[in-house]
XYZ file of N, CA and C in Angstrom:
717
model
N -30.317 16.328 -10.536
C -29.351 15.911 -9.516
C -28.146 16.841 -9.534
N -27.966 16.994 -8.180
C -26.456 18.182 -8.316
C -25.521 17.317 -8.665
N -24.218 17.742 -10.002
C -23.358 17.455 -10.161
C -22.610 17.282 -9.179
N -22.206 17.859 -8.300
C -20.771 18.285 -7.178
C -20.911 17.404 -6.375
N -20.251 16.748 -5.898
C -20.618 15.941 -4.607
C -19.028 16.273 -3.843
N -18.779 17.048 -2.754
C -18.137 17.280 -1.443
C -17.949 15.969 -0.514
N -16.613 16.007 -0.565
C -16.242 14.744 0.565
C -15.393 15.556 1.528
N -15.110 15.469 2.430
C -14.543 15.655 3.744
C -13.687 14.786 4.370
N -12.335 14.470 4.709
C -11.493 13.413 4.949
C -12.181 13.320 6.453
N -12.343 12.026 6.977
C -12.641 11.730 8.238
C -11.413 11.298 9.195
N -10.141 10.995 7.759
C -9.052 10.398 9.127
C -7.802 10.634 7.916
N -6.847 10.429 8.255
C -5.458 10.390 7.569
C -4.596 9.159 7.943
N -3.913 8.451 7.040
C -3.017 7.761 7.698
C -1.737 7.918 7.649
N -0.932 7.081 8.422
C 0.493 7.080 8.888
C 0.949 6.051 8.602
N 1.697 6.149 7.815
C 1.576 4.145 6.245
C 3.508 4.615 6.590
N 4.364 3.492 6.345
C 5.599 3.647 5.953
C 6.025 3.569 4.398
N 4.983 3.783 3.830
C 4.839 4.044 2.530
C 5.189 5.393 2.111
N 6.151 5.956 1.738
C 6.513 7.652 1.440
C 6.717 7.860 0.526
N 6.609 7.171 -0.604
C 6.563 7.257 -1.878
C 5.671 6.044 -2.837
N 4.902 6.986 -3.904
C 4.073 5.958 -4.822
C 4.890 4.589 -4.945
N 6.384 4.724 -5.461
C 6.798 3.811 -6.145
C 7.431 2.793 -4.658
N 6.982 1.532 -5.013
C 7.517 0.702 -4.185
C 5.919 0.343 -3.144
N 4.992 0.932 -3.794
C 3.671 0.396 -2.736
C 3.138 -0.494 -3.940
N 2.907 -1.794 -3.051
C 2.179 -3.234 -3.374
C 0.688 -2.273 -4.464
N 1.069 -3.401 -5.716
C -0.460 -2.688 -6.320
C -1.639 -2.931 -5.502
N -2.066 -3.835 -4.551
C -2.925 -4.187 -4.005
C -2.793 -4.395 -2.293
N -3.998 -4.215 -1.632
C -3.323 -4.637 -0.001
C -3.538 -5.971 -0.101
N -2.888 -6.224 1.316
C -2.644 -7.504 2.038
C -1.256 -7.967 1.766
N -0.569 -7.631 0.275
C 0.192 -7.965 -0.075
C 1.972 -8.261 0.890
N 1.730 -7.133 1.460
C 2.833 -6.787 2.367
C 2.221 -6.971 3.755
N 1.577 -8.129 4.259
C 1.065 -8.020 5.518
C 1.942 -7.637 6.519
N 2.922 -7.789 6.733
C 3.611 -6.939 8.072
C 4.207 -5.287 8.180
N 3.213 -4.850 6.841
C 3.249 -3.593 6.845
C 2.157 -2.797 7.584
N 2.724 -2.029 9.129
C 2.012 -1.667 9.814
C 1.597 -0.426 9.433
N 0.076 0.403 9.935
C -0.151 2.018 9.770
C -0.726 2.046 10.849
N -1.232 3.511 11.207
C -2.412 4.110 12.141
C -3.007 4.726 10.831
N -4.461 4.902 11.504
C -5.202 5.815 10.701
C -5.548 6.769 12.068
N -5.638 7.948 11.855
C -5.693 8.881 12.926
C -6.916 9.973 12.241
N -7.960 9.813 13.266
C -9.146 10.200 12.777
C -9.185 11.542 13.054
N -9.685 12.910 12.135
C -9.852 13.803 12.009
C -11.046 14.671 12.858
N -10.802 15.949 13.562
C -11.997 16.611 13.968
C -12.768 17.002 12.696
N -14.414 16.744 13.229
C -14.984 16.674 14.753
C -15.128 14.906 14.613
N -14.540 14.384 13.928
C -14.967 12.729 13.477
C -14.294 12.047 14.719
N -13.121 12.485 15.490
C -12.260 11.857 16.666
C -12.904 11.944 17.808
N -14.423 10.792 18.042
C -14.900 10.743 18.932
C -14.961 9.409 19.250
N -15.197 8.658 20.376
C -14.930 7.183 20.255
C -16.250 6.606 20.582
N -17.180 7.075 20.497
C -18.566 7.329 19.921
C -19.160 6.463 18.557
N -18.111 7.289 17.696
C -17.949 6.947 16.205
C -17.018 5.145 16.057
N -16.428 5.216 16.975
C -15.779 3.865 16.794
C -16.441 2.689 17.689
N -16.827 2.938 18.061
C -17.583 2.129 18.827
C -18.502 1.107 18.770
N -17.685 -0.346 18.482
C -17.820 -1.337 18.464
C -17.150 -2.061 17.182
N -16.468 -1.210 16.731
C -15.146 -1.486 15.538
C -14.252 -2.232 16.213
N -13.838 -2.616 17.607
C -13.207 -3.547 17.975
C -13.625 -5.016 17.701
N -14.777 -5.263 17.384
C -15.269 -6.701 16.949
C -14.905 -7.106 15.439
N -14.390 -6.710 14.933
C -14.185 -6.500 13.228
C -12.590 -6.941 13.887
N -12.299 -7.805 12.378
C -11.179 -8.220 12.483
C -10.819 -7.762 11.376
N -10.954 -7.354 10.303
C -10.672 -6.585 8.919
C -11.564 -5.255 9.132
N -11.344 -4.128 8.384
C -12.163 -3.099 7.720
C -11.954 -2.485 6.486
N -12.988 -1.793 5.761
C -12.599 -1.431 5.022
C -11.900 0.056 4.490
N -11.425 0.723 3.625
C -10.697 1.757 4.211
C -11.347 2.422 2.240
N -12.125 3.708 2.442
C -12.540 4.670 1.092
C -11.653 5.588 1.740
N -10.597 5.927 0.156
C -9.767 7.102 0.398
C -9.537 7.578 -0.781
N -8.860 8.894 -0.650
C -8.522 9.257 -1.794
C -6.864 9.226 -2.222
N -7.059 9.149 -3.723
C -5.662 8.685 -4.181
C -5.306 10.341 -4.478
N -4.776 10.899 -3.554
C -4.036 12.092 -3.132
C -3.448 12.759 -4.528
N -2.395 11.411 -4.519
C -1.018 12.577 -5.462
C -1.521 11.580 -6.828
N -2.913 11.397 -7.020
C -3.378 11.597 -8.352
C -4.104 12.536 -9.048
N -5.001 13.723 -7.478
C -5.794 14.616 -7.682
C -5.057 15.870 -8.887
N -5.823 16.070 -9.655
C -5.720 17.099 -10.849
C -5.103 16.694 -11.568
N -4.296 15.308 -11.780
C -3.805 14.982 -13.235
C -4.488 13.769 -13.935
N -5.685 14.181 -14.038
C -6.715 14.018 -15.099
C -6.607 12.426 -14.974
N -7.642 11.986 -16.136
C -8.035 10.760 -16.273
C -8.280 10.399 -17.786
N -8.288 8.707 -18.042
C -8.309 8.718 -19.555
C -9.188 7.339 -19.193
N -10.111 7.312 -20.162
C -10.722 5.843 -20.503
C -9.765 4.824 -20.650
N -8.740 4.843 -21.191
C -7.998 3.519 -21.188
C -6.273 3.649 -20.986
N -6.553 2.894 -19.975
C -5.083 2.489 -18.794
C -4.201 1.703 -19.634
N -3.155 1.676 -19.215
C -1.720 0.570 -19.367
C -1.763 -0.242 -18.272
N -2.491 -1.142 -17.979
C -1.827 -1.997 -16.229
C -1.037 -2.318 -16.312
N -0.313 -2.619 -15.118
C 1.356 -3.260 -15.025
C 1.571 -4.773 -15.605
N 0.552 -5.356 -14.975
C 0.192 -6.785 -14.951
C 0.160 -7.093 -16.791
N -0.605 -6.569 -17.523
C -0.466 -6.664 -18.413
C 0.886 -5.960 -19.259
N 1.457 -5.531 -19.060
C 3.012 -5.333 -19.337
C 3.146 -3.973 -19.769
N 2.506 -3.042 -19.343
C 2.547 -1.711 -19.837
C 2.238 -1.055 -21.117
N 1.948 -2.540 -21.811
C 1.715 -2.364 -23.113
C 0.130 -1.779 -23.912
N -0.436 -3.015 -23.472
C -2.088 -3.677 -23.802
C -2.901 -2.629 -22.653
N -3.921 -2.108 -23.575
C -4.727 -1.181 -22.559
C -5.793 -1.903 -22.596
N -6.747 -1.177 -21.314
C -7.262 -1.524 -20.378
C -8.533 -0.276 -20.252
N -9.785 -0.771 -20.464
C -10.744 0.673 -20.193
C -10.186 0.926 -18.547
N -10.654 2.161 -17.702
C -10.335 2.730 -16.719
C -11.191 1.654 -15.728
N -12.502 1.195 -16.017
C -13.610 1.137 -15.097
C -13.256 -0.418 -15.006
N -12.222 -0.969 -15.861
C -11.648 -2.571 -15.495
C -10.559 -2.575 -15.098
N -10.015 -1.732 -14.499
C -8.791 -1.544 -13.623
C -9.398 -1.150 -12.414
N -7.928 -0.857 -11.800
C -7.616 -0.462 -10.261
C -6.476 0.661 -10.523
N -6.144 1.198 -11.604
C -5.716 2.323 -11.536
C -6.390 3.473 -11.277
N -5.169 4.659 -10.584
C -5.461 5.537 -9.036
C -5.876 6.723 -9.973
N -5.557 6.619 -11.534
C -5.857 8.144 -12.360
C -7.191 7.609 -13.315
N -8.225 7.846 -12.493
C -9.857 7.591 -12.622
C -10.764 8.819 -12.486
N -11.906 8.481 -13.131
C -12.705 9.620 -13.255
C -13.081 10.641 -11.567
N -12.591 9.685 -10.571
C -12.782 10.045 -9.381
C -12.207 9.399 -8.749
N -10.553 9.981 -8.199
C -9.718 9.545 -7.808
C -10.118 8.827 -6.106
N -10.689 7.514 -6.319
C -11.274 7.122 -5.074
C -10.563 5.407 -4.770
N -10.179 5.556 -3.832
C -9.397 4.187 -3.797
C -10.304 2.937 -2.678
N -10.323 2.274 -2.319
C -10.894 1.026 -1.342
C -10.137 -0.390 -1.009
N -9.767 -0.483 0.228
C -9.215 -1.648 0.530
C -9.120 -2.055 1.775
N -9.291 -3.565 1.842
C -9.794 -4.218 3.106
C -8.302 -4.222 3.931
N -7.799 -4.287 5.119
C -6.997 -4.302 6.128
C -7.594 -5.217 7.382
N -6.190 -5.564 7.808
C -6.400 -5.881 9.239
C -6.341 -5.361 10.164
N -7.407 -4.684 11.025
C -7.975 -4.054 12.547
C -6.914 -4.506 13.377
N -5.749 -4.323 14.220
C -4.798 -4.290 15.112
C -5.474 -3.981 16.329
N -5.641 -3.200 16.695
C -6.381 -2.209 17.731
C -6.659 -0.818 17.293
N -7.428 -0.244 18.524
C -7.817 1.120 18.735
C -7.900 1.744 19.551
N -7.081 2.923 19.670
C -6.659 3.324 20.796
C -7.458 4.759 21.221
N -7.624 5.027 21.941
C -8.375 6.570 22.165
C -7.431 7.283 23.491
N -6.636 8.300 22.978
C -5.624 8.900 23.988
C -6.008 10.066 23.678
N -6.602 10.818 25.062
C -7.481 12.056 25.592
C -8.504 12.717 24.088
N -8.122 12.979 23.180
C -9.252 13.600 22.442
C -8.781 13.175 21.118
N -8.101 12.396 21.226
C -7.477 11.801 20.192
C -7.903 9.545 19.432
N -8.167 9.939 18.494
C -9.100 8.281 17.874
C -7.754 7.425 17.035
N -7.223 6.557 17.857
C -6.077 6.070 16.135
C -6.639 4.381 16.509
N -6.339 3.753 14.959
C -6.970 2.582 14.399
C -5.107 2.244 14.124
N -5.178 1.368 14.850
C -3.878 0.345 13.951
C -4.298 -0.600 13.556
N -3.759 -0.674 11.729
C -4.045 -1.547 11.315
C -2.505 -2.330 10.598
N -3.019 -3.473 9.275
C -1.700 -3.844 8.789
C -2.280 -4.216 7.279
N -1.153 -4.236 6.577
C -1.646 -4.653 5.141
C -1.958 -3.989 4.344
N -1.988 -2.577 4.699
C -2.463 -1.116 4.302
C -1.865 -0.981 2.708
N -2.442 -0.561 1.493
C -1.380 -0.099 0.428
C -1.217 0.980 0.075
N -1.314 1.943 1.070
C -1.749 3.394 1.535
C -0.729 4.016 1.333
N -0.703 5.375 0.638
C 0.478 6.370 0.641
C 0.376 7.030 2.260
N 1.602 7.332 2.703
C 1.902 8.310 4.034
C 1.126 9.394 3.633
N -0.214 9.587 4.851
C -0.705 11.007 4.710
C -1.955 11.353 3.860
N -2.353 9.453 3.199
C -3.469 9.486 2.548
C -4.570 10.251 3.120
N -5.471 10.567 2.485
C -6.934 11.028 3.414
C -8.040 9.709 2.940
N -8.629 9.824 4.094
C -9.519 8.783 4.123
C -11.079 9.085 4.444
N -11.724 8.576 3.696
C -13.172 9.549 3.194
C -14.119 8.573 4.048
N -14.082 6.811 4.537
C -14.855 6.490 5.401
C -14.391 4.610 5.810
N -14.637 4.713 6.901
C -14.304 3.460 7.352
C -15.090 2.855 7.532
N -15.516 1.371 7.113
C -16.558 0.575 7.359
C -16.170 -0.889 7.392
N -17.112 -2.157 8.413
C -16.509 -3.040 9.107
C -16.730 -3.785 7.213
N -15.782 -4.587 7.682
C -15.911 -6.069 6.629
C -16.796 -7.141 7.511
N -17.355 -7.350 6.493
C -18.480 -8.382 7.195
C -17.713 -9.666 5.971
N -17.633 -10.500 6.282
C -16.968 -12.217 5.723
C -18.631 -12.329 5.024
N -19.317 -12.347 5.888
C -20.832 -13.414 5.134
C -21.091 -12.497 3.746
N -21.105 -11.106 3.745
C -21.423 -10.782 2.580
C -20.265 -10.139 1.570
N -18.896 -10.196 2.215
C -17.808 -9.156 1.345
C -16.847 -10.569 0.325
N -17.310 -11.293 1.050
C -16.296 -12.889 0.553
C -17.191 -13.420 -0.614
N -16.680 -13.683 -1.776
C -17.521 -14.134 -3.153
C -16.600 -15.438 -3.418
N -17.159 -16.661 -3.176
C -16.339 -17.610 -3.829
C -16.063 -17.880 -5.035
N -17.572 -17.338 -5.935
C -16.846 -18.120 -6.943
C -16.441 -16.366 -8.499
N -16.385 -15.710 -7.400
C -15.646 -14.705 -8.156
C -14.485 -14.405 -8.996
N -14.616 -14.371 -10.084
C -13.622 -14.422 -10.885
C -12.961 -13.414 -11.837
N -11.930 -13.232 -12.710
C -11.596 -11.885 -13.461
C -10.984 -12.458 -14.417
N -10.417 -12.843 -15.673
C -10.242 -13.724 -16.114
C -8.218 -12.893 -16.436
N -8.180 -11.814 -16.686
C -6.891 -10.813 -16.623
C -6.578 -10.996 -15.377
N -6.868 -11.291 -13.782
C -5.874 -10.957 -12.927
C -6.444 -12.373 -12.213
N -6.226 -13.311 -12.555
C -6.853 -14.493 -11.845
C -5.524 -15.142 -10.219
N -4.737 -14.727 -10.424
C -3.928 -14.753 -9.091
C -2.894 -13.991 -8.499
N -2.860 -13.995 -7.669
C -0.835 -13.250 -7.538
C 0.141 -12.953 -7.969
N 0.893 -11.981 -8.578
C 1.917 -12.201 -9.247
C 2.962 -11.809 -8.288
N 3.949 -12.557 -7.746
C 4.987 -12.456 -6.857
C 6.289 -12.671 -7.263
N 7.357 -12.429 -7.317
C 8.441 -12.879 -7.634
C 9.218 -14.329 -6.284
N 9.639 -15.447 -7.208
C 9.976 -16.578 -6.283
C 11.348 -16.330 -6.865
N 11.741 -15.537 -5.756
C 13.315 -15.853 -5.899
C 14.053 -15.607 -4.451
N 14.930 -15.354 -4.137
C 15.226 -15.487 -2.912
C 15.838 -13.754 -2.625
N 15.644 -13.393 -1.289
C 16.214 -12.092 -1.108
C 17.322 -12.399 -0.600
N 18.494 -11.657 -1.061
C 20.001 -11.759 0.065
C 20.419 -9.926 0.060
N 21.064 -10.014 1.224
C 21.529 -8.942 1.699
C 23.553 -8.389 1.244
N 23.389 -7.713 0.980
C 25.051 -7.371 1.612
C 25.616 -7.275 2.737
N 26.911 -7.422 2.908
C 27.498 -7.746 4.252
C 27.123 -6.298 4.967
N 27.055 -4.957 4.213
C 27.066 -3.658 5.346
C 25.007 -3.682 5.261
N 24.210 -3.898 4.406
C 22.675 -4.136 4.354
C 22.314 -4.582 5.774
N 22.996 -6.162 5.743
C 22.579 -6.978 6.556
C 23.242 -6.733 8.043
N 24.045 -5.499 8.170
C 24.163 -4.624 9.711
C 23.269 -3.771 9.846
N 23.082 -2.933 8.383
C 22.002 -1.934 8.708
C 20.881 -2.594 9.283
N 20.220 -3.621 8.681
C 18.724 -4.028 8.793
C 18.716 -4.295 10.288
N 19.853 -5.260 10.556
C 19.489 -5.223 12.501
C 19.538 -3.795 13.130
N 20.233 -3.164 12.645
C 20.604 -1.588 13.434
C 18.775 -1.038 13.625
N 18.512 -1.138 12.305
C 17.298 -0.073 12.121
C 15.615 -0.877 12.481
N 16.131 -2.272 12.291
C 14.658 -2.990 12.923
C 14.798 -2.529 14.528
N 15.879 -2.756 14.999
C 15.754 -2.460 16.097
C 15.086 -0.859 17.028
N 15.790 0.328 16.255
C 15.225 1.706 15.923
C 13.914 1.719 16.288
N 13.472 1.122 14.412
C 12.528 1.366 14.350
C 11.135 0.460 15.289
N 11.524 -0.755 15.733
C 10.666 -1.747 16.131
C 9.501 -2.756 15.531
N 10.556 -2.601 14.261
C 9.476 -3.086 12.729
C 10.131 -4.235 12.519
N 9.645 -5.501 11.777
C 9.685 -6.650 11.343
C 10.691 -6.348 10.406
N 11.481 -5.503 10.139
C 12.263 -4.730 8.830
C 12.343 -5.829 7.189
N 13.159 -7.117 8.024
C 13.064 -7.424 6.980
C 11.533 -8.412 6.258
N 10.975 -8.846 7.379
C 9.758 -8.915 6.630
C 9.501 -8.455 5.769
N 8.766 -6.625 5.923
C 8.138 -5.760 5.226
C 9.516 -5.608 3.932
N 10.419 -5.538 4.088
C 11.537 -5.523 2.987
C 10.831 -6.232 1.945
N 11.354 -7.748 1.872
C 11.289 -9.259 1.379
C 9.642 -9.141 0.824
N 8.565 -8.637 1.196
C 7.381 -8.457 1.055
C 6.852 -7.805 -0.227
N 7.558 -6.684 0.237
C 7.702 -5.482 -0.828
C 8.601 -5.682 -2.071
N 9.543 -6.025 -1.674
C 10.138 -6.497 -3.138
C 9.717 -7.654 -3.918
N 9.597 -8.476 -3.750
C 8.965 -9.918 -3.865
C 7.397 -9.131 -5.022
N 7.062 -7.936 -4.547
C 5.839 -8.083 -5.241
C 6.155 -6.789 -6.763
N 7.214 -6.892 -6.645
C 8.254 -6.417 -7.878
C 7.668 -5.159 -8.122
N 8.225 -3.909 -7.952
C 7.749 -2.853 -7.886
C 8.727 -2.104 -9.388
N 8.987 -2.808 -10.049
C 9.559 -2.328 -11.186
C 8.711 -1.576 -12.140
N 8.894 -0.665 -13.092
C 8.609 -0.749 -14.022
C 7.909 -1.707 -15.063
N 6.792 -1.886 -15.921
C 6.330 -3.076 -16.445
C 7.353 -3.246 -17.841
N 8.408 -2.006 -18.151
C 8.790 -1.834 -19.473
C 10.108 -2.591 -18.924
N 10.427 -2.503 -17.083
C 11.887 -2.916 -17.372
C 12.189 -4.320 -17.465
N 10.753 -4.903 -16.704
C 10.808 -6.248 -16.433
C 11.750 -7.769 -17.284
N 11.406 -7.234 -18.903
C 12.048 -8.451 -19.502
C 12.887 -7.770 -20.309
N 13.705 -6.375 -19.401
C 14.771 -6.091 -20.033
C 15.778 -6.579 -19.487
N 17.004 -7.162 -19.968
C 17.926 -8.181 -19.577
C 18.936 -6.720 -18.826
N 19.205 -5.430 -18.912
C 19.676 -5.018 -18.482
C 19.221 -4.265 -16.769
N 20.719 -4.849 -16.071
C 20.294 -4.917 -14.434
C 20.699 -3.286 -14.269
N 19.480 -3.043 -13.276
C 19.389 -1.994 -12.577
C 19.402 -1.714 -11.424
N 19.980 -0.540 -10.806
C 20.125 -0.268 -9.264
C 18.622 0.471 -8.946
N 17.584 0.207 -7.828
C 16.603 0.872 -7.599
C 16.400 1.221 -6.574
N 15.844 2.176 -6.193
C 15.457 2.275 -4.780
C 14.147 2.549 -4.023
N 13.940 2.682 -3.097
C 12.402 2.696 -2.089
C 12.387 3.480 -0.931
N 11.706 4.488 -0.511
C 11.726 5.190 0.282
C 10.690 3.982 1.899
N 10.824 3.625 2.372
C 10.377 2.579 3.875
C 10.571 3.227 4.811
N 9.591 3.739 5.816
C 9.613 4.419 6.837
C 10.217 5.573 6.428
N 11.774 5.585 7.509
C 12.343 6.967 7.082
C 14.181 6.459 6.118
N 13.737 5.230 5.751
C 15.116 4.666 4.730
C 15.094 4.828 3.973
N 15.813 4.643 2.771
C 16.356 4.728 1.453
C 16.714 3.225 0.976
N 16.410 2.250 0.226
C 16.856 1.233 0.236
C 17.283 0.349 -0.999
N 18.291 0.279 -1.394
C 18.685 0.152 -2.638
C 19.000 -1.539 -2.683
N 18.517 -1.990 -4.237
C 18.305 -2.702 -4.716
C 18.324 -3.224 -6.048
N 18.711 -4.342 -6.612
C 18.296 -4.972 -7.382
C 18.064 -6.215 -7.838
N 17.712 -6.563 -9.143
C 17.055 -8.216 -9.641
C 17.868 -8.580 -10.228
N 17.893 -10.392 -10.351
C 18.671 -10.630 -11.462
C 17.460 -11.973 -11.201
N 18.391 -12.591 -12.351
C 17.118 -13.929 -12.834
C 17.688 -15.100 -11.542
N 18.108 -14.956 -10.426
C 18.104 -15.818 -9.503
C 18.010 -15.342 -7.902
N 18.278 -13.729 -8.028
C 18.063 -13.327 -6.511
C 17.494 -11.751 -6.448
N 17.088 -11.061 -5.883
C 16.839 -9.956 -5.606
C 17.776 -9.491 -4.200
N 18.878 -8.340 -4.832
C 19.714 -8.628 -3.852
C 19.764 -6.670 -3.511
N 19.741 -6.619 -1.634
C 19.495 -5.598 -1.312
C 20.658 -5.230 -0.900
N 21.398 -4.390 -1.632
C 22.769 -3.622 -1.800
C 23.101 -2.594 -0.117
N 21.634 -1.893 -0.491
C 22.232 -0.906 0.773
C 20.874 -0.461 1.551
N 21.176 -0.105 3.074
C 19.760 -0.184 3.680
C 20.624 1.667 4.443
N 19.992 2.690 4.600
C 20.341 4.323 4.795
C 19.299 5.116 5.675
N 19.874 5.524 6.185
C 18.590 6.590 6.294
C 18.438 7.815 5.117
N 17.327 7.753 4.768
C 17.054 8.733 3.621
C 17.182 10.801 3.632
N 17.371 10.744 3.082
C 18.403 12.283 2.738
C 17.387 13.187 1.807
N 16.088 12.947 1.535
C 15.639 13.066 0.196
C 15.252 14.226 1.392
């Protein structure tokens, strides 16, 4: 059998995700986080999409980009488990694997075909800006849904229940720029933070930190305390 196996990106997406840090470990997480996937020649034929409008989810094989060439190790740190306790590679969902290949189900929005051009809007995406995407295929419910599937390390959600508040100049920006932009702003905000994008080392360190997140084209600074997650400053980003 030939070793090599050649993949070819069929599409790229357009995620408001612009940096690793601050994307949900998992999709769905941030459901009012919108993308396109914008399909690549000669794959941008609507030919190829054709009958992907009946699918209300799909699934999305891509590659984890800005993991390519920095290697891989049999055993991970997951977050979930506290950065501490490792983890073989092949019982994770970490992106630095023997074959940096990622998979995740989304919600189908529409699909648009403008003159020679294929884009898929979807939502829920946990996609870096600019991912490449190696193949799209429908979710079928009768066979992708396992009820009595289980993991006994990641058995539910881990979310933070605390409340988001704004600052008095935040909470001008956020109307200024939902409006801009035409995004749910603070939805996808409240979403994203909520699913605590910290560090696993800083978590039960009692000392508070200022952080930030690159969202669309913002900068958005933040931090936790043991009763609120409070969003200091909302910018357009400078980076």
């Amino acid at each position: 059998m030939n070793s090599t196996i050649t993949f070819e990106p069929i599409a790229i997406i357009h995620s408001g995700y612009k940096e690793k840090f601050g994307i949900p470990r998992q999709p769905g997480l941030a459901r009012s986080m919108s993308a396109t996937i914008e399909l690549l020649p000669p794959y941008n034929s609507a030919d190829a999409v054709r009958g992907l409008e009946q699918c209300s989810h799909i699934w999305l094989l891509f590659i984890f980009s800005a993991c390519v060439g920095k290697g891989w190790s049999p055993l991970v740190r997951p977050p979930r488990l506290g950065g501490n306790e490792k983890l073989g590679v092949l019982a994770s969902r970490s992106p630095f694997r023997p074959n940096p290949v990622g998979l995740s189900p989304v919600k189908l929005d529409r699909i648009r075909i403008e003159e020679t051009q294929v884009f898929i809007d979807v939502s829920g995406a946990d996609l870096l800006d600019q991912t490449p995407i190696i193949d799209i295929k429908p979710y079928l419910p009768y066979a992708d849904i396992i009820g009595d599937a289980s993991f006994e390390l990641a058995s539910q959600i881990e979310t933070l229940d605390l409340p988001v508040t704004y600052s008095a100049p935040a909470s001008i920006a956020l109307e200024q720029h939902s409006t801009r932009l035409k995004q749910p702003l603070q939805q996808q905000i409240e979403e994203v933070l909520l699913c605590d994008p910290r560090p696993a080392y800083h978590k039960n360190n009692p000392q508070q930190r200022e952080y930030g997140i690159r969202l669309h084209d913002l900068n958005i600074r933040w931090t936790i305390s043991d009763t609120e997650v409070q969003v200091s400053d909302i910018s357009i980003d400078q980076s």
